[in-house]
PDB file of C-alpha atoms in Angstrom:
ATOM      1  CA  MET H   1      91.760 -70.009  98.518  1.00  0.00           C
ATOM      2  CA  ALA H   2      92.566 -66.188  98.163  1.00  0.00           C
ATOM      3  CA  GLN H   3      96.310 -66.902  98.917  1.00  0.00           C
ATOM      4  CA  LEU H   4      95.260 -68.582  96.060  1.00  0.00           C
ATOM      5  CA  VAL H   5      93.912 -66.309  93.939  1.00  0.00           C
ATOM      6  CA  ARG H   6      96.639 -64.307  95.102  1.00  0.00           C
ATOM      7  CA  SER H   7      99.630 -66.139  93.770  1.00  0.00           C
ATOM      8  CA  LEU H   8      98.240 -66.626  90.651  1.00  0.00           C
ATOM      9  CA  ARG H   9      98.471 -63.297  89.528  1.00  0.00           C
ATOM     10  CA  ASP H  10     101.484 -62.855  90.927  1.00  0.00           C
ATOM     11  CA  SER H  11     103.946 -61.533  88.336  1.00  0.00           C
ATOM     12  CA  ARG H  12     107.038 -63.290  89.430  1.00  0.00           C
ATOM     13  CA  LEU H  13     105.232 -66.437  88.070  1.00  0.00           C
ATOM     14  CA  VAL H  14     105.187 -65.096  85.218  1.00  0.00           C
ATOM     15  CA  ALA H  15     108.664 -64.139  85.329  1.00  0.00           C
ATOM     16  CA  ARG H  16     109.164 -66.972  85.745  1.00  0.00           C
ATOM     17  CA  PHE H  17     107.915 -68.772  83.188  1.00  0.00           C
ATOM     18  CA  GLN H  18     109.156 -66.249  81.055  1.00  0.00           C
ATOM     19  CA  ARG H  19     113.900 -67.243  82.455  1.00  0.00           C
ATOM     20  CA  ARG H  20     112.779 -71.320  81.631  1.00  0.00           C
ATOM     21  CA  CYS H  21     111.265 -70.068  78.416  1.00  0.00           C
ATOM     22  CA  GLY H  22     114.955 -67.742  77.703  1.00  0.00           C
ATOM     23  CA  LEU H  23     113.606 -64.417  78.060  1.00  0.00           C
ATOM     24  CA  PHE H  24     115.853 -62.493  80.280  1.00  0.00           C
ATOM     25  CA  PRO H  25     115.184 -57.912  81.901  1.00  0.00           C
ATOM     26  CA  ALA H  26     118.377 -56.206  79.576  1.00  0.00           C
ATOM     27  CA  PRO H  27     121.136 -56.395  82.221  1.00  0.00           C
ATOM     28  CA  GLN H  28     120.563 -52.186  82.420  1.00  0.00           C
ATOM     29  CA  ALA H  29     117.609 -52.956  83.673  1.00  0.00           C
ATOM     30  CA  GLY H  30     117.681 -54.236  86.813  1.00  0.00           C
ATOM     31  CA  PRO H  31     117.939 -57.073  89.700  1.00  0.00           C
ATOM     32  CA  GLN H  32     114.567 -57.025  90.496  1.00  0.00           C
ATOM     33  CA  GLU H  33     112.166 -58.359  88.304  1.00  0.00           C
ATOM     34  CA  GLN H  34     109.868 -57.937  85.789  1.00  0.00           C
ATOM     35  CA  GLY H  35     106.895 -60.542  84.562  1.00  0.00           C
ATOM     36  CA  ALA H  36     105.706 -59.069  81.025  1.00  0.00           C
ATOM     37  CA  SER H  37     107.817 -58.845  77.265  1.00  0.00           C
ATOM     38  CA  ARG H  38     106.709 -55.647  76.368  1.00  0.00           C
ATOM     39  CA  PRO H  39     106.415 -53.224  80.001  1.00  0.00           C
ATOM     40  CA  PRO H  40     103.841 -50.418  77.360  1.00  0.00           C
ATOM     41  CA  ARG H  41     101.727 -53.805  78.140  1.00  0.00           C
ATOM     42  CA  ALA H  42     102.244 -55.532  81.579  1.00  0.00           C
ATOM     43  CA  GLY H  43     104.811 -56.408  83.870  1.00  0.00           C
ATOM     44  CA  PRO H  44     105.954 -55.985  88.232  1.00  0.00           C
ATOM     45  CA  ASP H  45     106.192 -53.219  89.879  1.00  0.00           C
ATOM     46  CA  LYS H  46     109.783 -52.022  91.109  1.00  0.00           C
ATOM     47  CA  GLY H  47     109.924 -53.771  94.641  1.00  0.00           C
ATOM     48  CA  GLY H  48     108.363 -57.461  91.978  1.00  0.00           C
ATOM     49  CA  SER H  49     105.185 -57.155  93.391  1.00  0.00           C
ATOM     50  CA  ARG H  50     101.875 -58.868  91.810  1.00  0.00           C
ATOM     51  CA  GLY H  51     100.990 -56.231  88.881  1.00  0.00           C
ATOM     52  CA  PRO H  52      97.778 -55.174  88.472  1.00  0.00           C
ATOM     53  CA  PRO H  53      93.846 -56.888  88.062  1.00  0.00           C
ATOM     54  CA  ASN H  54      93.993 -57.257  84.187  1.00  0.00           C
ATOM     55  CA  GLY H  55      92.145 -53.858  82.284  1.00  0.00           C
ATOM     56  CA  LEU H  56      94.517 -51.649  84.765  1.00  0.00           C
ATOM     57  CA  ARG H  57      98.139 -52.248  83.326  1.00  0.00           C
ATOM     58  CA  ARG H  58      98.683 -49.825  80.810  1.00  0.00           C
ATOM     59  CA  SER H  59      98.999 -47.151  82.442  1.00  0.00           C
ATOM     60  CA  TRP H  60     100.367 -48.414  85.763  1.00  0.00           C
ATOM     61  CA  ALA H  61     103.386 -50.396  83.741  1.00  0.00           C
ATOM     62  CA  SER H  62     104.034 -47.063  82.567  1.00  0.00           C
ATOM     63  CA  GLN H  63     104.006 -45.244  85.776  1.00  0.00           C
ATOM     64  CA  ALA H  64     106.343 -48.126  86.901  1.00  0.00           C
ATOM     65  CA  ASN H  65     108.654 -47.422  84.145  1.00  0.00           C
ATOM     66  CA  VAL H  66     109.685 -50.786  83.370  1.00  0.00           C
ATOM     67  CA  GLN H  67     113.017 -51.256  80.692  1.00  0.00           C
ATOM     68  CA  GLU H  68     111.388 -52.402  77.325  1.00  0.00           C
ATOM     69  CA  GLU H  69     115.247 -53.788  76.330  1.00  0.00           C
ATOM     70  CA  TYR H  70     114.254 -58.013  77.497  1.00  0.00           C
ATOM     71  CA  ILE H  71     117.293 -61.103  75.731  1.00  0.00           C
ATOM     72  CA  VAL H  72     116.037 -63.530  74.078  1.00  0.00           C
ATOM     73  CA  LYS H  73     118.252 -66.472  74.598  1.00  0.00           C
ATOM     74  CA  ASN H  74     116.132 -69.618  74.012  1.00  0.00           C
ATOM     75  CA  TYR H  75     114.787 -68.435  70.163  1.00  0.00           C
ATOM     76  CA  PHE H  76     112.396 -72.160  69.760  1.00  0.00           C
ATOM     77  CA  TYR H  77     110.372 -70.135  72.123  1.00  0.00           C
ATOM     78  CA  TYR H  78     110.116 -66.928  70.956  1.00  0.00           C
ATOM     79  CA  TYR H  79     109.013 -67.593  67.367  1.00  0.00           C
ATOM     80  CA  LEU H  80     106.914 -70.355  68.906  1.00  0.00           C
ATOM     81  CA  PHE H  81     104.647 -67.472  71.104  1.00  0.00           C
ATOM     82  CA  ARG H  82     105.233 -65.303  68.440  1.00  0.00           C
ATOM     83  CA  PHE H  83     104.015 -67.876  65.813  1.00  0.00           C
ATOM     84  CA  SER H  84     101.092 -69.030  68.798  1.00  0.00           C
ATOM     85  CA  ALA H  85     100.481 -64.754  69.425  1.00  0.00           C
ATOM     86  CA  ALA H  86      99.727 -64.609  65.122  1.00  0.00           C
ATOM     87  CA  LEU H  87      96.369 -67.139  65.696  1.00  0.00           C
ATOM     88  CA  GLY H  88      94.837 -64.576  68.129  1.00  0.00           C
ATOM     89  CA  GLN H  89      94.677 -61.394  65.485  1.00  0.00           C
ATOM     90  CA  GLU H  90      93.384 -60.958  63.262  1.00  0.00           C
ATOM     91  CA  VAL H  91      95.778 -61.661  60.290  1.00  0.00           C
ATOM     92  CA  PHE H  92      94.815 -65.061  61.231  1.00  0.00           C
ATOM     93  CA  TYR H  93      91.422 -64.949  60.895  1.00  0.00           C
ATOM     94  CA  ILE H  94      91.605 -62.492  57.918  1.00  0.00           C
ATOM     95  CA  THR H  95      93.643 -65.680  56.104  1.00  0.00           C
ATOM     96  CA  PHE H  96      93.245 -68.936  58.149  1.00  0.00           C
ATOM     97  CA  LEU H  97      89.335 -69.381  57.489  1.00  0.00           C
ATOM     98  CA  PRO H  98      89.356 -67.331  54.473  1.00  0.00           C
ATOM     99  CA  PHE H  99      92.123 -70.180  52.921  1.00  0.00           C
ATOM    100  CA  THR H 100      89.524 -72.536  53.851  1.00  0.00           C
ATOM    101  CA  HIS H 101      86.149 -70.993  52.993  1.00  0.00           C
ATOM    102  CA  TRP H 102      87.787 -70.591  49.708  1.00  0.00           C
ATOM    103  CA  ASN H 103      90.208 -73.796  48.866  1.00  0.00           C
ATOM    104  CA  VAL H 104      89.269 -76.278  50.888  1.00  0.00           C
ATOM    105  CA  ASP H 105      86.046 -75.977  51.414  1.00  0.00           C
ATOM    106  CA  PRO H 106      82.573 -73.660  52.265  1.00  0.00           C
ATOM    107  CA  TYR H 107      80.520 -76.234  55.079  1.00  0.00           C
ATOM    108  CA  LEU H 108      83.778 -76.761  56.734  1.00  0.00           C
ATOM    109  CA  SER H 109      84.568 -73.185  57.512  1.00  0.00           C
ATOM    110  CA  ARG H 110      81.544 -72.698  59.042  1.00  0.00           C
ATOM    111  CA  ARG H 111      81.600 -75.350  61.303  1.00  0.00           C
ATOM    112  CA  LEU H 112      85.048 -73.891  62.301  1.00  0.00           C
ATOM    113  CA  VAL H 113      84.012 -70.426  62.700  1.00  0.00           C
ATOM    114  CA  ILE H 114      80.460 -71.083  64.639  1.00  0.00           C
ATOM    115  CA  ILE H 115      81.950 -73.606  66.756  1.00  0.00           C
ATOM    116  CA  TRP H 116      85.571 -74.166  65.985  1.00  0.00           C
ATOM    117  CA  VAL H 117      84.730 -78.130  66.001  1.00  0.00           C
ATOM    118  CA  TYR H 118      83.883 -80.369  63.318  1.00  0.00           C
ATOM    119  CA  PRO H 119      84.259 -83.187  63.658  1.00  0.00           C
ATOM    120  CA  PHE H 120      84.272 -82.964  67.632  1.00  0.00           C
ATOM    121  CA  VAL H 121      87.594 -85.418  68.325  1.00  0.00           C
ATOM    122  CA  LEU H 122      89.670 -83.830  65.304  1.00  0.00           C
ATOM    123  CA  GLY H 123      88.032 -80.098  65.828  1.00  0.00           C
ATOM    124  CA  LEU H 124      88.275 -80.712  69.957  1.00  0.00           C
ATOM    125  CA  MET H 125      92.488 -81.414  69.716  1.00  0.00           C
ATOM    126  CA  MET H 126      92.340 -78.008  67.265  1.00  0.00           C
ATOM    127  CA  ALA H 127      91.178 -76.841  69.987  1.00  0.00           C
ATOM    128  CA  VAL H 128      92.953 -77.600  72.953  1.00  0.00           C
ATOM    129  CA  VAL H 129      96.991 -77.452  70.169  1.00  0.00           C
ATOM    130  CA  PHE H 130      95.589 -74.179  69.789  1.00  0.00           C
ATOM    131  CA  SER H 131      94.436 -72.960  72.555  1.00  0.00           C
ATOM    132  CA  THR H 132      96.914 -73.965  74.103  1.00  0.00           C
ATOM    133  CA  LEU H 133      99.621 -72.410  72.417  1.00  0.00           C
ATOM    134  CA  VAL H 134      97.184 -68.837  72.473  1.00  0.00           C
ATOM    135  CA  CYS H 135      97.481 -69.225  76.321  1.00  0.00           C
ATOM    136  CA  LEU H 136     101.032 -69.721  77.256  1.00  0.00           C
ATOM    137  CA  SER H 137     102.286 -66.703  74.711  1.00  0.00           C
ATOM    138  CA  ARG H 138     100.525 -64.209  76.550  1.00  0.00           C
ATOM    139  CA  LEU H 139     102.415 -65.087  79.401  1.00  0.00           C
ATOM    140  CA  TYR H 140     105.756 -65.185  77.817  1.00  0.00           C
ATOM    141  CA  THR H 141     104.373 -61.519  76.122  1.00  0.00           C
ATOM    142  CA  GLY H 142     103.558 -60.709  79.163  1.00  0.00           C
ATOM    143  CA  MET H 143      99.727 -59.569  78.272  1.00  0.00           C
ATOM    144  CA  HIS H 144      98.404 -62.060  80.819  1.00  0.00           C
ATOM    145  CA  THR H 145      98.531 -63.477  84.909  1.00  0.00           C
ATOM    146  CA  VAL H 146      98.592 -66.845  84.758  1.00  0.00           C
ATOM    147  CA  LEU H 147      95.091 -66.576  86.898  1.00  0.00           C
ATOM    148  CA  ASP H 148      93.522 -64.744  83.688  1.00  0.00           C
ATOM    149  CA  VAL H 149      94.772 -67.937  81.619  1.00  0.00           C
ATOM    150  CA  LEU H 150      93.192 -70.816  84.226  1.00  0.00           C
ATOM    151  CA  GLY H 151      89.959 -68.903  84.396  1.00  0.00           C
ATOM    152  CA  GLY H 152      89.848 -68.141  80.558  1.00  0.00           C
ATOM    153  CA  VAL H 153      90.246 -72.199  80.715  1.00  0.00           C
ATOM    154  CA  LEU H 154      87.666 -72.842  82.750  1.00  0.00           C
ATOM    155  CA  ILE H 155      84.852 -71.000  81.580  1.00  0.00           C
ATOM    156  CA  THR H 156      85.283 -72.075  78.263  1.00  0.00           C
ATOM    157  CA  ALA H 157      85.587 -75.463  79.634  1.00  0.00           C
ATOM    158  CA  THR H 158      82.395 -74.443  81.202  1.00  0.00           C
ATOM    159  CA  LEU H 159      80.432 -73.540  77.543  1.00  0.00           C
ATOM    160  CA  ILE H 160      81.764 -76.142  75.809  1.00  0.00           C
ATOM    161  CA  ALA H 161      80.277 -78.366  78.495  1.00  0.00           C
ATOM    162  CA  ILE H 162      77.006 -76.519  78.113  1.00  0.00           C
ATOM    163  CA  THR H 163      76.758 -75.461  74.373  1.00  0.00           C
ATOM    164  CA  TYR H 164      77.634 -79.402  73.478  1.00  0.00           C
ATOM    165  CA  PRO H 165      74.620 -81.002  73.693  1.00  0.00           C
ATOM    166  CA  ALA H 166      73.391 -78.098  71.096  1.00  0.00           C
ATOM    167  CA  TRP H 167      75.706 -77.458  68.705  1.00  0.00           C
ATOM    168  CA  PRO H 168      73.650 -79.406  65.886  1.00  0.00           C
ATOM    169  CA  LEU H 169      70.423 -77.268  66.355  1.00  0.00           C
ATOM    170  CA  ILE H 170      73.112 -74.060  66.382  1.00  0.00           C
ATOM    171  CA  ASP H 171      75.706 -74.916  63.168  1.00  0.00           C
ATOM    172  CA  SER H 172      71.773 -75.617  61.105  1.00  0.00           C
ATOM    173  CA  LEU H 173      70.211 -71.728  62.883  1.00  0.00           C
ATOM    174  CA  HIS H 174      71.347 -70.322  59.495  1.00  0.00           C
ATOM    175  CA  SER H 175      68.821 -71.061  56.832  1.00  0.00           C
ATOM    176  CA  ALA H 176      66.361 -72.178  60.076  1.00  0.00           C
ATOM    177  CA  SER H 177      64.773 -68.407  60.654  1.00  0.00           C
ATOM    178  CA  PRO H 178      64.552 -65.528  58.143  1.00  0.00           C
ATOM    179  CA  VAL H 179      64.486 -63.620  61.621  1.00  0.00           C
ATOM    180  CA  LEU H 180      68.191 -64.828  61.977  1.00  0.00           C
ATOM    181  CA  PRO H 181      69.864 -61.775  60.574  1.00  0.00           C
ATOM    182  CA  VAL H 182      68.575 -59.856  62.888  1.00  0.00           C
ATOM    183  CA  CYS H 183      69.840 -61.706  65.966  1.00  0.00           C
ATOM    184  CA  VAL H 184      72.974 -62.094  64.649  1.00  0.00           C
ATOM    185  CA  ILE H 185      73.576 -58.925  64.021  1.00  0.00           C
ATOM    186  CA  VAL H 186      71.588 -57.288  67.895  1.00  0.00           C
ATOM    187  CA  VAL H 187      72.938 -59.818  70.213  1.00  0.00           C
ATOM    188  CA  PRO H 188      76.873 -59.105  69.256  1.00  0.00           C
ATOM    189  CA  PHE H 189      76.466 -55.262  69.159  1.00  0.00           C
ATOM    190  CA  LEU H 190      73.967 -55.654  72.341  1.00  0.00           C
ATOM    191  CA  LEU H 191      77.348 -57.538  73.914  1.00  0.00           C
ATOM    192  CA  CYS H 192      79.786 -55.293  72.628  1.00  0.00           C
ATOM    193  CA  TYR H 193      78.380 -52.450  73.318  1.00  0.00           C
ATOM    194  CA  HIS H 194      77.921 -52.817  77.197  1.00  0.00           C
ATOM    195  CA  TYR H 195      81.289 -54.796  77.548  1.00  0.00           C
ATOM    196  CA  PRO H 196      82.997 -54.324  81.337  1.00  0.00           C
ATOM    197  CA  VAL H 197      85.201 -50.892  81.310  1.00  0.00           C
ATOM    198  CA  SER H 198      87.964 -50.975  82.946  1.00  0.00           C
ATOM    199  CA  ASP H 199      89.619 -47.406  84.883  1.00  0.00           C
ATOM    200  CA  ALA H 200      92.162 -47.632  81.811  1.00  0.00           C
ATOM    201  CA  TYR H 201      91.788 -47.905  77.888  1.00  0.00           C
ATOM    202  CA  THR H 202      92.824 -51.452  77.054  1.00  0.00           C
ATOM    203  CA  PRO H 203      92.071 -53.372  73.319  1.00  0.00           C
ATOM    204  CA  THR H 204      89.945 -56.497  75.013  1.00  0.00           C
ATOM    205  CA  ARG H 205      86.887 -54.253  73.354  1.00  0.00           C
ATOM    206  CA  ALA H 206      88.553 -54.012  70.004  1.00  0.00           C
ATOM    207  CA  ASP H 207      89.550 -57.119  70.213  1.00  0.00           C
ATOM    208  CA  THR H 208      86.395 -58.617  71.317  1.00  0.00           C
ATOM    209  CA  THR H 209      84.067 -56.079  68.918  1.00  0.00           C
ATOM    210  CA  THR H 210      86.633 -58.096  65.646  1.00  0.00           C
ATOM    211  CA  ILE H 211      86.339 -61.601  65.973  1.00  0.00           C
ATOM    212  CA  LEU H 212      82.427 -60.956  67.067  1.00  0.00           C
ATOM    213  CA  ALA H 213      81.554 -58.989  63.943  1.00  0.00           C
ATOM    214  CA  ALA H 214      83.459 -61.680  62.053  1.00  0.00           C
ATOM    215  CA  GLY H 215      81.811 -63.820  63.156  1.00  0.00           C
ATOM    216  CA  ALA H 216      78.691 -62.250  62.392  1.00  0.00           C
ATOM    217  CA  GLY H 217      79.160 -61.680  59.383  1.00  0.00           C
ATOM    218  CA  VAL H 218      79.921 -64.988  58.198  1.00  0.00           C
ATOM    219  CA  THR H 219      77.354 -66.718  59.732  1.00  0.00           C
ATOM    220  CA  LEU H 220      74.679 -63.989  57.896  1.00  0.00           C
ATOM    221  CA  GLY H 221      76.976 -64.071  54.059  1.00  0.00           C
ATOM    222  CA  LEU H 222      76.150 -67.583  54.519  1.00  0.00           C
ATOM    223  CA  TRP H 223      72.146 -67.213  55.645  1.00  0.00           C
ATOM    224  CA  ILE H 224      72.529 -64.650  51.671  1.00  0.00           C
ATOM    225  CA  ASN H 225      74.425 -68.206  50.489  1.00  0.00           C
ATOM    226  CA  HIS H 226      70.993 -70.490  51.579  1.00  0.00           C
ATOM    227  CA  PHE H 227      68.804 -67.544  50.926  1.00  0.00           C
ATOM    228  CA  PHE H 228      69.229 -66.966  47.276  1.00  0.00           C
ATOM    229  CA  GLN H 229      70.816 -70.758  46.854  1.00  0.00           C
ATOM    230  CA  LEU H 230      73.969 -69.300  45.951  1.00  0.00           C
ATOM    231  CA  VAL H 231      75.516 -72.696  47.214  1.00  0.00           C
ATOM    232  CA  ALA H 232      74.216 -76.107  47.200  1.00  0.00           C
ATOM    233  CA  GLU H 233      74.134 -77.757  51.217  1.00  0.00           C
ATOM    234  CA  PRO H 234      76.713 -80.590  50.591  1.00  0.00           C
ATOM    235  CA  ALA H 235      75.176 -83.873  50.145  1.00  0.00           C
ATOM    236  CA  GLN H 236      77.253 -85.647  52.766  1.00  0.00           C
ATOM    237  CA  SER H 237      77.646 -84.744  56.194  1.00  0.00           C
ATOM    238  CA  LEU H 238      81.108 -85.291  56.522  1.00  0.00           C
ATOM    239  CA  PRO H 239      82.763 -82.939  53.656  1.00  0.00           C
ATOM    240  CA  ALA H 240      85.646 -82.471  54.720  1.00  0.00           C
ATOM    241  CA  LEU H 241      86.833 -86.455  54.790  1.00  0.00           C
ATOM    242  CA  ARG H 242      85.078 -86.502  50.839  1.00  0.00           C
ATOM    243  CA  SER H 243      88.301 -87.575  48.475  1.00  0.00           C
ATOM    244  CA  ILE H 244      91.249 -85.077  48.476  1.00  0.00           C
ATOM    245  CA  PRO H 245      91.857 -84.565  44.194  1.00  0.00           C
ATOM    246  CA  PRO H 246      96.096 -85.206  43.544  1.00  0.00           C
ATOM    247  CA  LEU H 247      98.000 -82.132  44.336  1.00  0.00           C
ATOM    248  CA  THR H 248      98.707 -80.740  40.685  1.00  0.00           C
ATOM    249  CA  ARG H 249     100.577 -78.170  40.277  1.00  0.00           C
ATOM    250  CA  ALA H 250      96.866 -76.379  38.604  1.00  0.00           C
ATOM    251  CA  LEU H 251      95.267 -76.977  41.200  1.00  0.00           C
ATOM    252  CA  VAL H 252      98.432 -74.847  43.711  1.00  0.00           C
ATOM    253  CA  LEU H 253      97.684 -71.959  41.632  1.00  0.00           C
ATOM    254  CA  GLN H 254      94.244 -71.896  40.964  1.00  0.00           C
ATOM    255  CA  GLY H 255      94.346 -72.511  44.714  1.00  0.00           C
ATOM    256  CA  LEU H 256      96.985 -69.713  45.168  1.00  0.00           C
ATOM    257  CA  ALA H 257      94.854 -66.893  42.918  1.00  0.00           C
ATOM    258  CA  LYS H 258      91.941 -67.256  44.929  1.00  0.00           C
ATOM    259  CA  PHE H 259      92.752 -66.936  47.443  1.00  0.00           C
ATOM    260  CA  THR H 260      94.596 -63.524  46.236  1.00  0.00           C
ATOM    261  CA  VAL H 261      91.484 -62.187  44.815  1.00  0.00           C
ATOM    262  CA  GLY H 262      90.255 -62.516  47.805  1.00  0.00           C
ATOM    263  CA  LEU H 263      92.403 -61.013  50.250  1.00  0.00           C
ATOM    264  CA  LEU H 264      93.053 -58.396  48.587  1.00  0.00           C
ATOM    265  CA  LEU H 265      88.463 -57.905  47.765  1.00  0.00           C
ATOM    266  CA  VAL H 266      88.858 -58.148  51.454  1.00  0.00           C
ATOM    267  CA  LEU H 267      91.443 -56.200  52.525  1.00  0.00           C
ATOM    268  CA  LEU H 268      90.163 -53.657  49.760  1.00  0.00           C
ATOM    269  CA  VAL H 269      86.428 -53.372  51.221  1.00  0.00           C
ATOM    270  CA  ARG H 270      87.950 -53.431  54.985  1.00  0.00           C
ATOM    271  CA  LEU H 271      89.959 -49.840  54.197  1.00  0.00           C
ATOM    272  CA  LEU H 272      86.586 -48.437  51.776  1.00  0.00           C
ATOM    273  CA  VAL H 273      84.232 -50.090  55.289  1.00  0.00           C
ATOM    274  CA  GLN H 274      85.773 -48.612  57.639  1.00  0.00           C
ATOM    275  CA  LYS H 275      87.177 -44.811  56.344  1.00  0.00           C
ATOM    276  CA  LEU H 276      83.301 -44.261  55.548  1.00  0.00           C
ATOM    277  CA  SER H 277      81.919 -46.153  59.505  1.00  0.00           C
ATOM    278  CA  LEU H 278      84.233 -43.792  60.907  1.00  0.00           C
ATOM    279  CA  GLN H 279      84.112 -40.334  58.740  1.00  0.00           C
ATOM    280  CA  VAL H 280      80.178 -40.972  59.307  1.00  0.00           C
ATOM    281  CA  LEU H 281      80.273 -41.492  63.078  1.00  0.00           C
ATOM    282  CA  PHE H 282      82.658 -38.590  63.158  1.00  0.00           C
ATOM    283  CA  SER H 283      80.533 -36.982  61.901  1.00  0.00           C
ATOM    284  CA  TRP H 284      77.659 -36.764  64.017  1.00  0.00           C
ATOM    285  CA  PHE H 285      78.984 -36.324  67.475  1.00  0.00           C
ATOM    286  CA  LYS H 286      81.222 -33.709  65.256  1.00  0.00           C
ATOM    287  CA  VAL H 287      84.070 -34.898  66.611  1.00  0.00           C
ATOM    288  CA  VAL H 288      87.632 -33.560  64.653  1.00  0.00           C
ATOM    289  CA  VAL H 289      88.610 -36.691  61.902  1.00  0.00           C
ATOM    290  CA  ARG H 290      91.835 -36.546  62.879  1.00  0.00           C
ATOM    291  CA  ASN H 291      91.624 -37.162  66.080  1.00  0.00           C
ATOM    292  CA  LYS H 292      92.847 -40.936  66.813  1.00  0.00           C
ATOM    293  CA  GLU H 293      92.057 -41.045  70.237  1.00  0.00           C
ATOM    294  CA  ALA H 294      87.877 -39.836  69.526  1.00  0.00           C
ATOM    295  CA  ARG H 295      88.577 -43.602  67.963  1.00  0.00           C
ATOM    296  CA  ARG H 296      88.744 -44.784  71.435  1.00  0.00           C
ATOM    297  CA  ARG H 297      85.289 -43.970  72.416  1.00  0.00           C
ATOM    298  CA  LEU H 298      82.841 -46.867  73.029  1.00  0.00           C
ATOM    299  CA  GLU H 299      80.711 -44.820  70.810  1.00  0.00           C
ATOM    300  CA  ILE H 300      83.058 -44.584  68.726  1.00  0.00           C
ATOM    301  CA  GLU H 301      84.810 -47.755  68.287  1.00  0.00           C
ATOM    302  CA  VAL H 302      81.940 -50.214  68.634  1.00  0.00           C
ATOM    303  CA  PRO H 303      80.176 -49.504  65.391  1.00  0.00           C
ATOM    304  CA  TYR H 304      82.865 -48.697  63.273  1.00  0.00           C
ATOM    305  CA  LYS H 305      84.360 -52.058  63.688  1.00  0.00           C
ATOM    306  CA  PHE H 306      81.620 -53.445  64.202  1.00  0.00           C
ATOM    307  CA  VAL H 307      80.263 -52.047  60.453  1.00  0.00           C
ATOM    308  CA  THR H 308      84.228 -52.663  58.906  1.00  0.00           C
ATOM    309  CA  TYR H 309      83.931 -56.552  60.563  1.00  0.00           C
ATOM    310  CA  THR H 310      81.139 -57.485  60.155  1.00  0.00           C
ATOM    311  CA  SER H 311      81.244 -56.540  55.312  1.00  0.00           C
ATOM    312  CA  VAL H 312      84.207 -58.716  56.086  1.00  0.00           C
ATOM    313  CA  GLY H 313      82.732 -61.230  56.592  1.00  0.00           C
ATOM    314  CA  ILE H 314      79.977 -60.843  55.034  1.00  0.00           C
ATOM    315  CA  CYS H 315      82.851 -60.191  51.612  1.00  0.00           C
ATOM    316  CA  ALA H 316      84.600 -63.271  52.684  1.00  0.00           C
ATOM    317  CA  THR H 317      81.477 -65.316  52.504  1.00  0.00           C
ATOM    318  CA  THR H 318      79.124 -64.536  49.488  1.00  0.00           C
ATOM    319  CA  PHE H 319      81.114 -61.627  47.403  1.00  0.00           C
ATOM    320  CA  VAL H 320      84.560 -63.782  46.910  1.00  0.00           C
ATOM    321  CA  PRO H 321      83.062 -66.572  46.116  1.00  0.00           C
ATOM    322  CA  LEU H 322      80.920 -64.887  43.438  1.00  0.00           C
ATOM    323  CA  LEU H 323      83.892 -62.956  41.945  1.00  0.00           C
ATOM    324  CA  HIS H 324      85.335 -66.803  41.985  1.00  0.00           C
ATOM    325  CA  ARG H 325      82.676 -67.918  39.463  1.00  0.00           C
ATOM    326  CA  VAL H 326      83.098 -64.602  37.100  1.00  0.00           C
ATOM    327  CA  LEU H 327      86.228 -65.197  36.984  1.00  0.00           C
ATOM    328  CA  GLY H 328      86.467 -68.809  36.396  1.00  0.00           C
ATOM    329  CA  LEU H 329      88.001 -69.509  39.592  1.00  0.00           C
ATOM    330  CA  LEU H 330      85.247 -72.556  40.513  1.00  0.00           C
TER     331      LEU H 330
END
């Protein structure tokens, strides 16, 4: 078992996957194998041995002095994994999910945000396809080892199997109790604040905080909509399967207008809340405002990102639909 684990952590396995996908080191990089297409984040050392444990790649790769230039010989895989990598980034969540909420169905959007599966078969297929693409993109870009990816898959599968019976209950919690907003904010924040630390800074804590905060904001926004009766609950159990109206030019223009207005408001809120929260935290901890390294400190990074993206989630689910209503876009 130990030998299997070591082999799955070997960056040469990642390198072989990259070669099969048409990604090769530039000639000046030397004959040694390199396990990453983005060396500042990952890659093997000069001897071609396995890379460091997850979370230590940034400082380790810089010490290894890995060449940054790579040759792409298969652009199909290159653009596929560039797109796949975006599925795990902020740009996807700040466009696809709000678009679904504003133009398709708020109830479907809620199920996607909370559980990412609805109805079960279709949702499971989407989750498998999206997750597979994201996992493979992590190998293609050298961000993780095969062991990292398989570990994440196994943990996810275990959580799905354990929590599946409670999914209907989880989905209905947004309106079950007046104390839900407290739980929605406190629990994710504590999880982010106690995120496992490593010897060197990695962006994983920030990414995790962004995802959990956005989810908390969306859940809180949906609770606000229900509590103040801003949005009616769907009359059918499967709103996504309702008859789709014919796609007309007016409907397309209306959808584009709703998406543009909503995205501008979300980005504005994101910018303002981020600046305000950083100003408050810098003042509280007596940190120079322009000190970018200070943003990586636990007591600053987690609160400002959590407040920022919680506000984004609330804005996308509550204030944007209200603005659409005022502008006559509904």
